[in-house]
Amino acid sequence: DLHSFPTRRSSDLEPVLISPRPPFADQEQGNGGLLGELASAALKLSAKERGETASLDLKWIPEQAVQLDTLLKDTTPVIGMAWDHPECDNPEDLGPNSVVLCDNAVMSDTLFQSVYALFTRADSDLKFKDDASLDGRTLCLPQTADIADLNRDNRRWASDKKVTLTRPASVVDCISMVEQGRADGVLMHELEGRIALQRLGLTLLFRTAERPIAVRSIHAIAAKNNPAALEIISRLNEGLTKLKQSGAYAEIVQKQLAPLWSEMRAEARF
């Protein structure tokens, strides 16, 4: 029980290891992007209840694998962001980071829920009207990505080889493969994918499929064997509850994502 850990008497800087995942975790924003602002607001609310103060001390780690390794070796009170919730009950569907996470880390309550989507070329004939419409197609996912959403329920796209999976090193590699016609689609969080395409100058060459693949939750993590870090997760959870009850959570999400949502609505009109 996370709440069984004692609360510290003072709170100043909360050390956070964070890896870039715009717009969820964005190094170009001083507050760390959407999840950085949500986590900071939640911890401040939790600290205020005790007459304390709290703010995030963000340390940017380019690779999530390096972030996870650093987090698990660090004995100081440090947490990590931003991580999708893995399907730990299906280890055969997990990427290497998720395998380590399931065995060694604890996740916070949900910081944000995001649509996980299929992106295709704008001129593709692929119409994702039902699961069977992807049979025989080639989908691209980075090597570290989980494939649980491909096999959940009765899909079994990967386990029954209904689709062909290509697994390059990065999302950018997958986008390139789809652009070149070497894959039919790439799976990404919708907001994350749109930001990536914007920054690559490829927005007009891609479209999002008609149906979502899944809805995923994104979290902060702490090492199971680090009581001080687990205490931060406990206070983060308490603050998140208060943040959502107060309406401040929705205000932060609206402020952070309104520009991107406006662009998405504008694209939908064409």
PDB file of C-alpha atoms in Angstrom:
ATOM      1  CA  ASP A   1       0.000   0.000   0.000  1.00  0.00           C
ATOM      2  CA  LEU A   2       1.658   3.223  -1.157  1.00  0.00           C
ATOM      3  CA  HIS A   3      -0.148   5.231   1.500  1.00  0.00           C
ATOM      4  CA  SER A   4       1.583   3.275   4.262  1.00  0.00           C
ATOM      5  CA  PHE A   5       4.824   5.143   3.624  1.00  0.00           C
ATOM      6  CA  PRO A   6       5.467   8.022   6.025  1.00  0.00           C
ATOM      7  CA  THR A   7       5.123  11.536   4.715  1.00  0.00           C
ATOM      8  CA  ARG A   8       8.241  13.707   4.747  1.00  0.00           C
ATOM      9  CA  ARG A   9       8.085  16.781   6.944  1.00  0.00           C
ATOM     10  CA  SER A  10       9.365  19.090   4.203  1.00  0.00           C
ATOM     11  CA  SER A  11       9.114  19.126   0.436  1.00  0.00           C
ATOM     12  CA  ASP A  12      11.186  21.251  -1.880  1.00  0.00           C
ATOM     13  CA  LEU A  13      12.421  19.964  -5.223  1.00  0.00           C
ATOM     14  CA  GLU A  14      10.971  16.613  -6.303  1.00  0.00           C
ATOM     15  CA  PRO A  15      13.556  14.890  -8.570  1.00  0.00           C
ATOM     16  CA  VAL A  16      11.989  13.603 -11.790  1.00  0.00           C
ATOM     17  CA  LEU A  17      13.729  11.728 -14.600  1.00  0.00           C
ATOM     18  CA  ILE A  18      11.779  12.480 -17.770  1.00  0.00           C
ATOM     19  CA  SER A  19      12.158  11.456 -21.405  1.00  0.00           C
ATOM     20  CA  PRO A  20      10.884  13.547 -24.352  1.00  0.00           C
ATOM     21  CA  ARG A  21       7.432  12.542 -25.625  1.00  0.00           C
ATOM     22  CA  PRO A  22       5.842  15.724 -27.020  1.00  0.00           C
ATOM     23  CA  PRO A  23       3.202  16.889 -26.217  1.00  0.00           C
ATOM     24  CA  PHE A  24       3.068  14.708 -23.084  1.00  0.00           C
ATOM     25  CA  ALA A  25       6.665  15.428 -22.054  1.00  0.00           C
ATOM     26  CA  ASP A  26       8.156  18.302 -24.029  1.00  0.00           C
ATOM     27  CA  GLN A  27      11.654  19.595 -23.385  1.00  0.00           C
ATOM     28  CA  GLU A  28      10.863  22.735 -25.388  1.00  0.00           C
ATOM     29  CA  GLN A  29       8.459  23.806 -22.630  1.00  0.00           C
ATOM     30  CA  GLY A  30       9.854  25.049 -19.342  1.00  0.00           C
ATOM     31  CA  ASN A  31       7.273  23.136 -17.291  1.00  0.00           C
ATOM     32  CA  GLY A  32       7.998  19.837 -19.050  1.00  0.00           C
ATOM     33  CA  GLY A  33       4.849  19.752 -21.165  1.00  0.00           C
ATOM     34  CA  LEU A  34       1.416  18.422 -20.255  1.00  0.00           C
ATOM     35  CA  LEU A  35       2.453  15.728 -17.782  1.00  0.00           C
ATOM     36  CA  GLY A  36       5.109  17.892 -16.188  1.00  0.00           C
ATOM     37  CA  GLU A  37       2.542  20.583 -15.466  1.00  0.00           C
ATOM     38  CA  LEU A  38      -0.028  18.066 -14.205  1.00  0.00           C
ATOM     39  CA  ALA A  39       2.483  16.353 -11.907  1.00  0.00           C
ATOM     40  CA  SER A  40       3.764  19.677 -10.595  1.00  0.00           C
ATOM     41  CA  ALA A  41       0.246  20.936  -9.856  1.00  0.00           C
ATOM     42  CA  ALA A  42      -0.713  17.654  -8.170  1.00  0.00           C
ATOM     43  CA  LEU A  43       2.352  17.600  -5.904  1.00  0.00           C
ATOM     44  CA  LYS A  44       1.848  21.258  -4.982  1.00  0.00           C
ATOM     45  CA  LEU A  45      -1.733  20.537  -3.944  1.00  0.00           C
ATOM     46  CA  SER A  46      -0.637  17.558  -1.872  1.00  0.00           C
ATOM     47  CA  ALA A  47       2.107  19.604  -0.200  1.00  0.00           C
ATOM     48  CA  LYS A  48      -0.260  22.500   0.517  1.00  0.00           C
ATOM     49  CA  GLU A  49      -2.413  20.197   2.643  1.00  0.00           C
ATOM     50  CA  ARG A  50       0.608  19.800   4.939  1.00  0.00           C
ATOM     51  CA  GLY A  51       1.709  23.426   4.911  1.00  0.00           C
ATOM     52  CA  GLU A  52       4.649  22.585   2.653  1.00  0.00           C
ATOM     53  CA  THR A  53       5.832  23.545  -0.826  1.00  0.00           C
ATOM     54  CA  ALA A  54       6.813  21.356  -3.763  1.00  0.00           C
ATOM     55  CA  SER A  55       8.103  21.763  -7.299  1.00  0.00           C
ATOM     56  CA  LEU A  56       9.623  19.474  -9.909  1.00  0.00           C
ATOM     57  CA  ASP A  57      13.337  19.202 -10.590  1.00  0.00           C
ATOM     58  CA  LEU A  58      13.307  17.788 -14.136  1.00  0.00           C
ATOM     59  CA  LYS A  59      16.304  15.880 -15.461  1.00  0.00           C
ATOM     60  CA  TRP A  60      15.856  15.054 -19.140  1.00  0.00           C
ATOM     61  CA  ILE A  61      17.001  11.594 -20.242  1.00  0.00           C
ATOM     62  CA  PRO A  62      16.818  11.132 -24.053  1.00  0.00           C
ATOM     63  CA  GLU A  63      16.206   7.369 -23.990  1.00  0.00           C
ATOM     64  CA  GLN A  64      13.482   5.733 -21.890  1.00  0.00           C
ATOM     65  CA  ALA A  65      15.646   2.626 -21.419  1.00  0.00           C
ATOM     66  CA  VAL A  66      18.410   4.771 -19.890  1.00  0.00           C
ATOM     67  CA  GLN A  67      15.857   6.583 -17.733  1.00  0.00           C
ATOM     68  CA  LEU A  68      14.526   3.278 -16.396  1.00  0.00           C
ATOM     69  CA  ASP A  69      18.004   1.900 -15.701  1.00  0.00           C
ATOM     70  CA  THR A  70      19.006   5.104 -13.892  1.00  0.00           C
ATOM     71  CA  LEU A  71      15.794   5.147 -11.872  1.00  0.00           C
ATOM     72  CA  LEU A  72      16.222   1.565 -10.676  1.00  0.00           C
ATOM     73  CA  LYS A  73      19.813   2.127  -9.588  1.00  0.00           C
ATOM     74  CA  ASP A  74      19.171   5.440  -7.804  1.00  0.00           C
ATOM     75  CA  THR A  75      18.557   5.213  -4.070  1.00  0.00           C
ATOM     76  CA  THR A  76      17.530   8.868  -3.752  1.00  0.00           C
ATOM     77  CA  PRO A  77      13.820   9.891  -3.881  1.00  0.00           C
ATOM     78  CA  VAL A  78      13.418  10.080  -7.665  1.00  0.00           C
ATOM     79  CA  ILE A  79      10.488   9.205  -9.944  1.00  0.00           C
ATOM     80  CA  GLY A  80      10.241   8.825 -13.731  1.00  0.00           C
ATOM     81  CA  MET A  81       7.911  10.006 -16.524  1.00  0.00           C
ATOM     82  CA  ALA A  82       6.157   9.376 -18.845  1.00  0.00           C
ATOM     83  CA  TRP A  83       5.274   5.710 -19.217  1.00  0.00           C
ATOM     84  CA  ASP A  84       2.407   3.809 -20.844  1.00  0.00           C
ATOM     85  CA  HIS A  85       0.765   1.225 -18.598  1.00  0.00           C
ATOM     86  CA  PRO A  86       1.994  -2.198 -19.787  1.00  0.00           C
ATOM     87  CA  GLU A  87      -0.088  -5.392 -19.867  1.00  0.00           C
ATOM     88  CA  CYS A  88       2.074  -7.187 -17.299  1.00  0.00           C
ATOM     89  CA  ASP A  89      -0.164 -10.271 -17.366  1.00  0.00           C
ATOM     90  CA  ASN A  90       0.853 -10.888 -21.005  1.00  0.00           C
ATOM     91  CA  PRO A  91       4.676 -10.850 -20.921  1.00  0.00           C
ATOM     92  CA  GLU A  92       4.945 -12.219 -24.471  1.00  0.00           C
ATOM     93  CA  ASP A  93       3.427  -8.943 -25.737  1.00  0.00           C
ATOM     94  CA  LEU A  94       5.839  -6.667 -23.854  1.00  0.00           C
ATOM     95  CA  GLY A  95       8.778  -4.705 -25.183  1.00  0.00           C
ATOM     96  CA  PRO A  96      12.084  -4.833 -23.263  1.00  0.00           C
ATOM     97  CA  ASN A  97      11.405  -1.665 -21.249  1.00  0.00           C
ATOM     98  CA  SER A  98       7.991  -2.904 -20.141  1.00  0.00           C
ATOM     99  CA  VAL A  99       9.421  -6.261 -19.028  1.00  0.00           C
ATOM    100  CA  VAL A 100      11.826  -4.461 -16.698  1.00  0.00           C
ATOM    101  CA  LEU A 101       9.133  -2.029 -15.557  1.00  0.00           C
ATOM    102  CA  CYS A 102       6.652  -4.782 -14.690  1.00  0.00           C
ATOM    103  CA  ASP A 103       9.234  -6.580 -12.548  1.00  0.00           C
ATOM    104  CA  ASN A 104      10.793  -3.623 -10.787  1.00  0.00           C
ATOM    105  CA  ALA A 105       8.553  -0.539 -10.729  1.00  0.00           C
ATOM    106  CA  VAL A 106       5.281   0.815  -9.389  1.00  0.00           C
ATOM    107  CA  MET A 107       3.076   3.136 -11.443  1.00  0.00           C
ATOM    108  CA  SER A 108       1.193   6.210 -10.311  1.00  0.00           C
ATOM    109  CA  ASP A 109      -2.493   6.706 -10.917  1.00  0.00           C
ATOM    110  CA  THR A 110      -3.309   7.735 -14.482  1.00  0.00           C
ATOM    111  CA  LEU A 111      -1.833  11.120 -15.387  1.00  0.00           C
ATOM    112  CA  PHE A 112      -3.509  11.197 -18.807  1.00  0.00           C
ATOM    113  CA  GLN A 113      -5.427   8.937 -21.180  1.00  0.00           C
ATOM    114  CA  SER A 114      -4.542   9.045 -24.856  1.00  0.00           C
ATOM    115  CA  VAL A 115      -5.907   7.541 -28.061  1.00  0.00           C
ATOM    116  CA  TYR A 116      -3.497   5.045 -29.631  1.00  0.00           C
ATOM    117  CA  ALA A 117      -4.000   5.324 -33.367  1.00  0.00           C
ATOM    118  CA  LEU A 118      -3.056   3.955 -36.768  1.00  0.00           C
ATOM    119  CA  PHE A 119      -1.418   6.468 -39.112  1.00  0.00           C
ATOM    120  CA  THR A 120      -1.348   5.761 -42.844  1.00  0.00           C
ATOM    121  CA  ARG A 121      -0.340   7.705 -45.927  1.00  0.00           C
ATOM    122  CA  ALA A 122      -3.026  10.203 -46.925  1.00  0.00           C
ATOM    123  CA  ASP A 123      -3.423   8.431 -50.278  1.00  0.00           C
ATOM    124  CA  SER A 124      -3.607   4.936 -48.791  1.00  0.00           C
ATOM    125  CA  ASP A 125      -6.499   2.647 -49.686  1.00  0.00           C
ATOM    126  CA  LEU A 126      -6.489   1.249 -46.144  1.00  0.00           C
ATOM    127  CA  LYS A 127      -9.786   1.872 -44.337  1.00  0.00           C
ATOM    128  CA  PHE A 128      -9.746   0.669 -40.736  1.00  0.00           C
ATOM    129  CA  LYS A 129     -13.479  -0.019 -40.496  1.00  0.00           C
ATOM    130  CA  ASP A 130     -13.105  -3.195 -38.440  1.00  0.00           C
ATOM    131  CA  ASP A 131     -10.321  -5.415 -37.151  1.00  0.00           C
ATOM    132  CA  ALA A 132     -10.485  -7.711 -40.183  1.00  0.00           C
ATOM    133  CA  SER A 133      -9.654  -4.791 -42.487  1.00  0.00           C
ATOM    134  CA  LEU A 134      -6.025  -4.958 -41.337  1.00  0.00           C
ATOM    135  CA  ASP A 135      -5.576  -8.625 -42.277  1.00  0.00           C
ATOM    136  CA  GLY A 136      -2.605  -9.028 -44.592  1.00  0.00           C
ATOM    137  CA  ARG A 137      -1.315  -5.506 -43.978  1.00  0.00           C
ATOM    138  CA  THR A 138       2.188  -4.500 -42.856  1.00  0.00           C
ATOM    139  CA  LEU A 139       2.309  -2.451 -39.665  1.00  0.00           C
ATOM    140  CA  CYS A 140       5.340  -0.713 -38.233  1.00  0.00           C
ATOM    141  CA  LEU A 141       6.232  -0.424 -34.551  1.00  0.00           C
ATOM    142  CA  PRO A 142       9.582   0.472 -32.975  1.00  0.00           C
ATOM    143  CA  GLN A 143      11.570  -2.395 -31.471  1.00  0.00           C
ATOM    144  CA  THR A 144      10.820  -1.291 -27.906  1.00  0.00           C
ATOM    145  CA  ALA A 145       7.034  -0.955 -28.393  1.00  0.00           C
ATOM    146  CA  ASP A 146       4.555  -3.321 -26.737  1.00  0.00           C
ATOM    147  CA  ILE A 147       2.208  -5.258 -29.022  1.00  0.00           C
ATOM    148  CA  ALA A 148      -0.518  -5.958 -26.462  1.00  0.00           C
ATOM    149  CA  ASP A 149      -3.052  -3.802 -28.327  1.00  0.00           C
ATOM    150  CA  LEU A 150      -2.526  -5.934 -31.440  1.00  0.00           C
ATOM    151  CA  ASN A 151      -3.480  -9.108 -29.581  1.00  0.00           C
ATOM    152  CA  ARG A 152      -6.080  -7.943 -27.062  1.00  0.00           C
ATOM    153  CA  ASP A 153      -9.566  -9.460 -27.005  1.00  0.00           C
ATOM    154  CA  ASN A 154     -10.074 -11.462 -30.196  1.00  0.00           C
ATOM    155  CA  ARG A 155      -7.759  -9.508 -32.489  1.00  0.00           C
ATOM    156  CA  ARG A 156      -4.662 -11.691 -32.311  1.00  0.00           C
ATOM    157  CA  TRP A 157      -3.181  -9.719 -35.200  1.00  0.00           C
ATOM    158  CA  ALA A 158       0.391 -10.468 -34.149  1.00  0.00           C
ATOM    159  CA  SER A 159       0.066 -13.835 -32.391  1.00  0.00           C
ATOM    160  CA  ASP A 160      -1.843 -15.385 -35.331  1.00  0.00           C
ATOM    161  CA  LYS A 161       0.260 -13.473 -37.886  1.00  0.00           C
ATOM    162  CA  LYS A 162      -2.780 -11.799 -39.387  1.00  0.00           C
ATOM    163  CA  VAL A 163      -0.567  -8.752 -39.964  1.00  0.00           C
ATOM    164  CA  THR A 164       3.116  -8.488 -40.801  1.00  0.00           C
ATOM    165  CA  LEU A 165       5.090  -6.506 -38.219  1.00  0.00           C
ATOM    166  CA  THR A 166       8.218  -4.573 -39.082  1.00  0.00           C
ATOM    167  CA  ARG A 167      10.261  -3.367 -36.101  1.00  0.00           C
ATOM    168  CA  PRO A 168      12.889  -0.685 -36.846  1.00  0.00           C
ATOM    169  CA  ALA A 169      14.703   1.252 -34.142  1.00  0.00           C
ATOM    170  CA  SER A 170      12.453   4.311 -33.841  1.00  0.00           C
ATOM    171  CA  VAL A 171       9.111   5.925 -34.600  1.00  0.00           C
ATOM    172  CA  VAL A 172      10.847   8.196 -37.113  1.00  0.00           C
ATOM    173  CA  ASP A 173      12.053   5.067 -38.940  1.00  0.00           C
ATOM    174  CA  CYS A 174       8.468   3.774 -38.997  1.00  0.00           C
ATOM    175  CA  ILE A 175       7.153   7.066 -40.360  1.00  0.00           C
ATOM    176  CA  SER A 176       9.795   6.903 -43.092  1.00  0.00           C
ATOM    177  CA  MET A 177       8.819   3.337 -43.999  1.00  0.00           C
ATOM    178  CA  VAL A 178       5.150   4.298 -44.352  1.00  0.00           C
ATOM    179  CA  GLU A 179       6.070   7.387 -46.361  1.00  0.00           C
ATOM    180  CA  GLN A 180       8.100   5.199 -48.732  1.00  0.00           C
ATOM    181  CA  GLY A 181       5.317   2.621 -49.061  1.00  0.00           C
ATOM    182  CA  ARG A 182       7.298  -0.103 -47.278  1.00  0.00           C
ATOM    183  CA  ALA A 183       4.603  -0.389 -44.568  1.00  0.00           C
ATOM    184  CA  ASP A 184       0.867   0.303 -44.598  1.00  0.00           C
ATOM    185  CA  GLY A 185       0.728   2.087 -41.278  1.00  0.00           C
ATOM    186  CA  VAL A 186       2.501   3.054 -38.063  1.00  0.00           C
ATOM    187  CA  LEU A 187       0.960   2.816 -34.590  1.00  0.00           C
ATOM    188  CA  MET A 188       1.418   5.871 -32.343  1.00  0.00           C
ATOM    189  CA  HIS A 189      -0.414   7.855 -29.705  1.00  0.00           C
ATOM    190  CA  GLU A 190      -2.534  10.190 -31.812  1.00  0.00           C
ATOM    191  CA  LEU A 191      -1.311  13.433 -30.212  1.00  0.00           C
ATOM    192  CA  GLU A 192       2.287  12.231 -30.077  1.00  0.00           C
ATOM    193  CA  GLY A 193       2.123  11.152 -33.715  1.00  0.00           C
ATOM    194  CA  ARG A 194       0.692  14.462 -34.873  1.00  0.00           C
ATOM    195  CA  ILE A 195       3.460  16.404 -33.145  1.00  0.00           C
ATOM    196  CA  ALA A 196       6.091  14.114 -34.686  1.00  0.00           C
ATOM    197  CA  LEU A 197       4.629  14.575 -38.173  1.00  0.00           C
ATOM    198  CA  GLN A 198       4.449  18.353 -37.681  1.00  0.00           C
ATOM    199  CA  ARG A 199       8.107  18.550 -36.695  1.00  0.00           C
ATOM    200  CA  LEU A 200       9.093  16.367 -39.664  1.00  0.00           C
ATOM    201  CA  GLY A 201       7.030  18.503 -42.038  1.00  0.00           C
ATOM    202  CA  LEU A 202       4.918  15.499 -43.087  1.00  0.00           C
ATOM    203  CA  THR A 203       1.475  16.385 -41.714  1.00  0.00           C
ATOM    204  CA  LEU A 204      -0.217  16.611 -45.127  1.00  0.00           C
ATOM    205  CA  LEU A 205       1.214  13.272 -46.269  1.00  0.00           C
ATOM    206  CA  PHE A 206      -0.425  11.273 -43.446  1.00  0.00           C
ATOM    207  CA  ARG A 207      -3.870  10.722 -41.991  1.00  0.00           C
ATOM    208  CA  THR A 208      -5.241   9.033 -38.908  1.00  0.00           C
ATOM    209  CA  ALA A 209      -7.344   5.909 -39.465  1.00  0.00           C
ATOM    210  CA  GLU A 210     -11.084   6.089 -38.879  1.00  0.00           C
ATOM    211  CA  ARG A 211     -11.063   4.028 -35.676  1.00  0.00           C
ATOM    212  CA  PRO A 212      -8.671   4.111 -32.715  1.00  0.00           C
ATOM    213  CA  ILE A 213      -6.571   1.054 -31.960  1.00  0.00           C
ATOM    214  CA  ALA A 214      -6.959   1.537 -28.192  1.00  0.00           C
ATOM    215  CA  VAL A 215      -6.983   4.065 -25.368  1.00  0.00           C
ATOM    216  CA  ARG A 216      -3.820   4.000 -23.302  1.00  0.00           C
ATOM    217  CA  SER A 217      -3.028   5.504 -19.904  1.00  0.00           C
ATOM    218  CA  ILE A 218       0.220   7.334 -19.136  1.00  0.00           C
ATOM    219  CA  HIS A 219       1.860   7.344 -15.708  1.00  0.00           C
ATOM    220  CA  ALA A 220       4.796   8.257 -13.493  1.00  0.00           C
ATOM    221  CA  ILE A 221       6.851   5.392 -12.051  1.00  0.00           C
ATOM    222  CA  ALA A 222       9.033   4.618  -9.038  1.00  0.00           C
ATOM    223  CA  ALA A 223      11.304   1.709  -8.194  1.00  0.00           C
ATOM    224  CA  LYS A 224       9.611  -0.881  -5.977  1.00  0.00           C
ATOM    225  CA  ASN A 225      12.633  -1.025  -3.676  1.00  0.00           C
ATOM    226  CA  ASN A 226      12.883   2.753  -3.141  1.00  0.00           C
ATOM    227  CA  PRO A 227      10.539   3.768  -0.271  1.00  0.00           C
ATOM    228  CA  ALA A 228      11.375   7.462  -0.627  1.00  0.00           C
ATOM    229  CA  ALA A 229      10.398   7.431  -4.311  1.00  0.00           C
ATOM    230  CA  LEU A 230       7.253   5.463  -3.554  1.00  0.00           C
ATOM    231  CA  GLU A 231       6.313   8.172  -1.082  1.00  0.00           C
ATOM    232  CA  ILE A 232       6.451  10.750  -3.886  1.00  0.00           C
ATOM    233  CA  ILE A 233       4.145   8.531  -5.980  1.00  0.00           C
ATOM    234  CA  SER A 234       1.745   8.343  -3.030  1.00  0.00           C
ATOM    235  CA  ARG A 235       1.647  12.124  -2.682  1.00  0.00           C
ATOM    236  CA  LEU A 236       1.331  12.501  -6.452  1.00  0.00           C
ATOM    237  CA  ASN A 237      -1.722  10.231  -6.396  1.00  0.00           C
ATOM    238  CA  GLU A 238      -3.283  12.212  -3.554  1.00  0.00           C
ATOM    239  CA  GLY A 239      -2.691  15.453  -5.411  1.00  0.00           C
ATOM    240  CA  LEU A 240      -4.078  14.074  -8.684  1.00  0.00           C
ATOM    241  CA  THR A 241      -7.342  13.202  -6.969  1.00  0.00           C
ATOM    242  CA  LYS A 242      -7.642  16.749  -5.577  1.00  0.00           C
ATOM    243  CA  LEU A 243      -6.597  18.269  -8.915  1.00  0.00           C
ATOM    244  CA  LYS A 244      -9.364  16.436 -10.785  1.00  0.00           C
ATOM    245  CA  GLN A 245     -11.975  17.237  -8.146  1.00  0.00           C
ATOM    246  CA  SER A 246     -11.138  20.950  -8.258  1.00  0.00           C
ATOM    247  CA  GLY A 247     -11.436  21.260 -12.033  1.00  0.00           C
ATOM    248  CA  ALA A 248      -7.828  22.431 -12.315  1.00  0.00           C
ATOM    249  CA  TYR A 249      -6.884  19.206 -14.090  1.00  0.00           C
ATOM    250  CA  ALA A 250      -9.243  19.957 -16.993  1.00  0.00           C
ATOM    251  CA  GLU A 251      -7.986  23.552 -17.159  1.00  0.00           C
ATOM    252  CA  ILE A 252      -4.363  22.425 -17.509  1.00  0.00           C
ATOM    253  CA  VAL A 253      -5.222  19.870 -20.197  1.00  0.00           C
ATOM    254  CA  GLN A 254      -7.240  22.458 -22.123  1.00  0.00           C
ATOM    255  CA  LYS A 255      -4.464  25.033 -21.941  1.00  0.00           C
ATOM    256  CA  GLN A 256      -1.772  22.579 -22.988  1.00  0.00           C
ATOM    257  CA  LEU A 257      -3.623  20.832 -25.808  1.00  0.00           C
ATOM    258  CA  ALA A 258      -6.022  23.473 -27.170  1.00  0.00           C
ATOM    259  CA  PRO A 259      -3.665  24.557 -29.999  1.00  0.00           C
ATOM    260  CA  LEU A 260      -3.186  20.965 -31.157  1.00  0.00           C
ATOM    261  CA  TRP A 261      -6.907  20.191 -30.916  1.00  0.00           C
ATOM    262  CA  SER A 262      -7.679  23.295 -32.993  1.00  0.00           C
ATOM    263  CA  GLU A 263      -5.327  22.098 -35.717  1.00  0.00           C
ATOM    264  CA  MET A 264      -6.931  18.666 -35.674  1.00  0.00           C
ATOM    265  CA  ARG A 265     -10.422  20.167 -36.071  1.00  0.00           C
ATOM    266  CA  ALA A 266      -9.200  22.362 -38.922  1.00  0.00           C
ATOM    267  CA  GLU A 267      -7.721  19.339 -40.731  1.00  0.00           C
ATOM    268  CA  ALA A 268     -10.972  17.406 -40.273  1.00  0.00           C
ATOM    269  CA  ARG A 269     -12.857  20.064 -42.268  1.00  0.00           C
ATOM    270  CA  PHE A 270     -10.865  19.291 -45.418  1.00  0.00           C
TER     271      PHE A 270
END
